[in-house]
Coordinates of C-alpha atoms in Angstrom, one line a residue:
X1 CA 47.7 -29.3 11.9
X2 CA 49.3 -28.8 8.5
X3 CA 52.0 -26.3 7.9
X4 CA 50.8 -25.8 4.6
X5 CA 47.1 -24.2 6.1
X6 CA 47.8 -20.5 6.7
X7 CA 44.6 -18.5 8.9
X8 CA 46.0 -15.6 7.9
X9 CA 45.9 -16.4 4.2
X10 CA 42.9 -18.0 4.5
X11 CA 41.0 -15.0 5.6
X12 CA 42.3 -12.6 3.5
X13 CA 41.3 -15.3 0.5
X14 CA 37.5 -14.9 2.5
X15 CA 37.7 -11.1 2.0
X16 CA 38.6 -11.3 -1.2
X17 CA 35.7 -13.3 -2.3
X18 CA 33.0 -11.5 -0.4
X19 CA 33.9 -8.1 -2.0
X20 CA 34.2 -9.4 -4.9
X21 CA 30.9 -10.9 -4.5
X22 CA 29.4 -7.7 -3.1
X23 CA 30.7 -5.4 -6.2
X24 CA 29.2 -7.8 -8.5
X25 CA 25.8 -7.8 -6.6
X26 CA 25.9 -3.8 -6.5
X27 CA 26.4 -4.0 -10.1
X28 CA 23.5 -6.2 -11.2
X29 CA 21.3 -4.4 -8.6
X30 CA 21.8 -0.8 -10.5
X31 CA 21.6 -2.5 -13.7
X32 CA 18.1 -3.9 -13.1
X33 CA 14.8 -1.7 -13.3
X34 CA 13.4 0.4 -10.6
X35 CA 9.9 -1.4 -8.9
X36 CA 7.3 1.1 -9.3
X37 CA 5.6 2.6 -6.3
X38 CA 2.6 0.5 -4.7
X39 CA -0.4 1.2 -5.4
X40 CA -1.0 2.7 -2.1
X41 CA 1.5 5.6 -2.9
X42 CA 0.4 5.7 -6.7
X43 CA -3.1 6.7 -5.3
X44 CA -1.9 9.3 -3.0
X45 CA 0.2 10.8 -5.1
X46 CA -2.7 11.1 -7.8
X47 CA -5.2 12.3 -5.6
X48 CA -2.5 15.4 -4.1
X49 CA -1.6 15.9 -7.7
X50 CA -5.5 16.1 -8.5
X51 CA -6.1 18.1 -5.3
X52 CA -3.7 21.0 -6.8
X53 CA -4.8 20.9 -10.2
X54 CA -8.3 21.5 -8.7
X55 CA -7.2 24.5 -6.2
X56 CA -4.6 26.0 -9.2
X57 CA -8.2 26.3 -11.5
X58 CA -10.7 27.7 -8.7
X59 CA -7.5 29.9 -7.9
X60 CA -7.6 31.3 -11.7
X61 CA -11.7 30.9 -11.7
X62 CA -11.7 33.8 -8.4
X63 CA -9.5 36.4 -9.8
X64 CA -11.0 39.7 -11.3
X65 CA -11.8 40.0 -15.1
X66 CA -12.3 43.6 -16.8
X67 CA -13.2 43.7 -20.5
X68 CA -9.3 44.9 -21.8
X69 CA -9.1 47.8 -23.3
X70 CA -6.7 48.9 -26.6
X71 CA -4.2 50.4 -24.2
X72 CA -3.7 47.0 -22.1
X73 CA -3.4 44.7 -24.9
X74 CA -0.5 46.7 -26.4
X75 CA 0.8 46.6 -23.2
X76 CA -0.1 42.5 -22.3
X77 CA 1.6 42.3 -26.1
X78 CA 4.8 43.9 -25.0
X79 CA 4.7 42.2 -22.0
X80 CA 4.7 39.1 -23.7
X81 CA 7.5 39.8 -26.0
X82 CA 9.3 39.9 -22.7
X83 CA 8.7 36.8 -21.2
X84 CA 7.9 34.0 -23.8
X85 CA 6.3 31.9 -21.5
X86 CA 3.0 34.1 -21.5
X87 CA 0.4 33.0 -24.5
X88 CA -1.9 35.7 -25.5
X89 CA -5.2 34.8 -26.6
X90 CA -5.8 35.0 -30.0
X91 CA -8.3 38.8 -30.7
X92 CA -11.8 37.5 -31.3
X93 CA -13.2 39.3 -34.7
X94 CA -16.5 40.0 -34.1
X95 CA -17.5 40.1 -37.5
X96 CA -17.5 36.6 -37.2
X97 CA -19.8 35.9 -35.1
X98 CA -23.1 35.7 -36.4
X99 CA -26.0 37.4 -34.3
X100 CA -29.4 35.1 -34.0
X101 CA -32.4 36.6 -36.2

């Protein structure tokens, strides 16, 4: 064999091309876009999504109504000052509404 042929150098020279070769496939593989999910996941995640909208509105459908009186809107109004998140409906004026003949 040929003095000039080194094993040693030869396999670090192997190493040095593979991670090179890794870092530059890492690289493009982030770069590129994210697959979407398969369908079959797309449809089970819109029929859960669908399953909790439906339970959240029968959930605010059960819960007890009671005609509000002046004393708990000024107190739903201050309440909602408090936390912004809260909408208020907006007072009905009944004066608008006409009544059937």
């Amino acid at each position: 064999m040929d003095e000039s042929f080194s094993p040693t150098i030869f396999l670090y020279g192997m190493a040095l091309v593979l991670a090179v070769g890794k870092a530059f496939t890492l690289t493009i593989w982030r770069t590129l876009p994210k697959p979407r999910l398969g369908l079959r996941q797309e449809m089970l995640q819109a029929w859960k999504n669908r399953r909790l909208q439906k339970q959240a509105a029968t959930n605010a459908g059960q819960s007890p109504r009671k005609e509000p009186t002046a004393e708990d809107s000024s107190r739903s109004a201050e309440g909602a000052e408090r936390e912004p998140h809260v909408t208020m409906p907006a007072p009905i004026d009944r004066r608008l509404i006409s009544e059937p003949p």
